[in-house]
């Protein structure tokens, strides 16, 4: 069953779920656990183009782990 919800007059199928997933995975890129960062980067790469703006923003972070993870996720796109 697919439930469609209109929030603020805007709806795009899967948009809100993707935004949540992207935010969640980007936050995981900050962790020291390399395996967790790798899996998060792969997941973001599979989400594809909707994740690009968040990843580009993450490249500006002071966190080295976050920058590295964001670059890794961008490299995973299209694989």
PDB file of C-alpha atoms in Angstrom:
ATOM      1  CA  UNK A   1       0.000   0.000   0.000  1.00  0.00           C
ATOM      2  CA  UNK A   2       1.430   3.342  -1.038  1.00  0.00           C
ATOM      3  CA  UNK A   3       0.280   6.298   0.988  1.00  0.00           C
ATOM      4  CA  UNK A   4       0.696   9.647  -0.698  1.00  0.00           C
ATOM      5  CA  UNK A   5       1.043  12.668   1.538  1.00  0.00           C
ATOM      6  CA  UNK A   6       1.131  16.264   0.429  1.00  0.00           C
ATOM      7  CA  UNK A   7       3.262  18.464   2.692  1.00  0.00           C
ATOM      8  CA  UNK A   8       3.300  22.201   2.057  1.00  0.00           C
ATOM      9  CA  UNK A   9       1.746  21.672  -1.350  1.00  0.00           C
ATOM     10  CA  UNK A  10       4.734  19.702  -2.662  1.00  0.00           C
ATOM     11  CA  UNK A  11       4.953  16.000  -3.312  1.00  0.00           C
ATOM     12  CA  UNK A  12       7.359  13.906  -5.232  1.00  0.00           C
ATOM     13  CA  UNK A  13       7.141  10.137  -4.889  1.00  0.00           C
ATOM     14  CA  UNK A  14       9.783   9.007  -2.432  1.00  0.00           C
ATOM     15  CA  UNK A  15      11.158  12.509  -1.829  1.00  0.00           C
ATOM     16  CA  UNK A  16      10.558  12.654   1.931  1.00  0.00           C
ATOM     17  CA  UNK A  17      11.838   9.119   2.494  1.00  0.00           C
ATOM     18  CA  UNK A  18      14.959   9.865   0.436  1.00  0.00           C
ATOM     19  CA  UNK A  19      15.605  13.102   2.376  1.00  0.00           C
ATOM     20  CA  UNK A  20      15.429  11.161   5.653  1.00  0.00           C
ATOM     21  CA  UNK A  21      17.699   8.393   4.352  1.00  0.00           C
ATOM     22  CA  UNK A  22      20.211  10.879   2.943  1.00  0.00           C
ATOM     23  CA  UNK A  23      20.379  12.833   6.209  1.00  0.00           C
ATOM     24  CA  UNK A  24      20.755   9.600   8.195  1.00  0.00           C
ATOM     25  CA  UNK A  25      23.563   8.209   6.022  1.00  0.00           C
ATOM     26  CA  UNK A  26      25.422  11.544   5.872  1.00  0.00           C
ATOM     27  CA  UNK A  27      25.425  11.624   9.683  1.00  0.00           C
ATOM     28  CA  UNK A  28      26.858   8.097   9.767  1.00  0.00           C
ATOM     29  CA  UNK A  29      29.784   9.299   7.639  1.00  0.00           C
ATOM     30  CA  UNK A  30      31.031  11.238  10.695  1.00  0.00           C
ATOM     31  CA  UNK A  31      31.731   8.113  12.749  1.00  0.00           C
ATOM     32  CA  UNK A  32      35.231   6.711  13.262  1.00  0.00           C
ATOM     33  CA  UNK A  33      34.137   3.190  12.306  1.00  0.00           C
ATOM     34  CA  UNK A  34      35.532   2.740   8.790  1.00  0.00           C
ATOM     35  CA  UNK A  35      33.160  -0.126   7.932  1.00  0.00           C
ATOM     36  CA  UNK A  36      30.140   1.946   8.951  1.00  0.00           C
ATOM     37  CA  UNK A  37      31.366   4.881   6.836  1.00  0.00           C
ATOM     38  CA  UNK A  38      32.021   2.582   3.859  1.00  0.00           C
ATOM     39  CA  UNK A  39      28.521   1.082   4.026  1.00  0.00           C
ATOM     40  CA  UNK A  40      26.951   4.525   4.377  1.00  0.00           C
ATOM     41  CA  UNK A  41      28.928   5.802   1.384  1.00  0.00           C
ATOM     42  CA  UNK A  42      27.793   2.843  -0.706  1.00  0.00           C
ATOM     43  CA  UNK A  43      24.163   3.437   0.334  1.00  0.00           C
ATOM     44  CA  UNK A  44      24.393   7.132  -0.589  1.00  0.00           C
ATOM     45  CA  UNK A  45      25.962   6.199  -3.897  1.00  0.00           C
ATOM     46  CA  UNK A  46      23.004   3.928  -4.628  1.00  0.00           C
ATOM     47  CA  UNK A  47      20.519   6.672  -3.773  1.00  0.00           C
ATOM     48  CA  UNK A  48      22.184   8.604  -6.566  1.00  0.00           C
ATOM     49  CA  UNK A  49      21.555  12.169  -7.733  1.00  0.00           C
ATOM     50  CA  UNK A  50      19.142  13.164  -4.918  1.00  0.00           C
ATOM     51  CA  UNK A  51      22.068  12.761  -2.478  1.00  0.00           C
ATOM     52  CA  UNK A  52      24.463  15.032  -4.398  1.00  0.00           C
ATOM     53  CA  UNK A  53      23.541  18.387  -2.779  1.00  0.00           C
ATOM     54  CA  UNK A  54      23.970  16.946   0.738  1.00  0.00           C
ATOM     55  CA  UNK A  55      27.252  15.306  -0.192  1.00  0.00           C
ATOM     56  CA  UNK A  56      28.634  18.471  -1.787  1.00  0.00           C
ATOM     57  CA  UNK A  57      27.730  20.350   1.408  1.00  0.00           C
ATOM     58  CA  UNK A  58      29.424  17.616   3.477  1.00  0.00           C
ATOM     59  CA  UNK A  59      32.642  18.183   1.502  1.00  0.00           C
ATOM     60  CA  UNK A  60      32.850  21.603   3.214  1.00  0.00           C
ATOM     61  CA  UNK A  61      32.736  20.130   6.725  1.00  0.00           C
ATOM     62  CA  UNK A  62      35.525  20.507   9.274  1.00  0.00           C
ATOM     63  CA  UNK A  63      35.180  16.768   9.977  1.00  0.00           C
ATOM     64  CA  UNK A  64      37.807  14.854   8.024  1.00  0.00           C
ATOM     65  CA  UNK A  65      35.736  11.663   8.306  1.00  0.00           C
ATOM     66  CA  UNK A  66      32.685  13.395   6.880  1.00  0.00           C
ATOM     67  CA  UNK A  67      34.633  14.914   3.971  1.00  0.00           C
ATOM     68  CA  UNK A  68      36.259  11.586   3.162  1.00  0.00           C
ATOM     69  CA  UNK A  69      32.949   9.732   3.392  1.00  0.00           C
ATOM     70  CA  UNK A  70      31.211  12.280   1.174  1.00  0.00           C
ATOM     71  CA  UNK A  71      33.939  12.004  -1.462  1.00  0.00           C
ATOM     72  CA  UNK A  72      33.717   8.220  -1.265  1.00  0.00           C
ATOM     73  CA  UNK A  73      29.925   8.317  -1.651  1.00  0.00           C
ATOM     74  CA  UNK A  74      30.205  10.548  -4.711  1.00  0.00           C
ATOM     75  CA  UNK A  75      32.709   8.099  -6.215  1.00  0.00           C
ATOM     76  CA  UNK A  76      30.210   5.261  -5.675  1.00  0.00           C
ATOM     77  CA  UNK A  77      27.506   6.891  -7.795  1.00  0.00           C
ATOM     78  CA  UNK A  78      26.752   5.005 -10.934  1.00  0.00           C
ATOM     79  CA  UNK A  79      28.473   1.792  -9.864  1.00  0.00           C
TER      80      UNK A  79
END
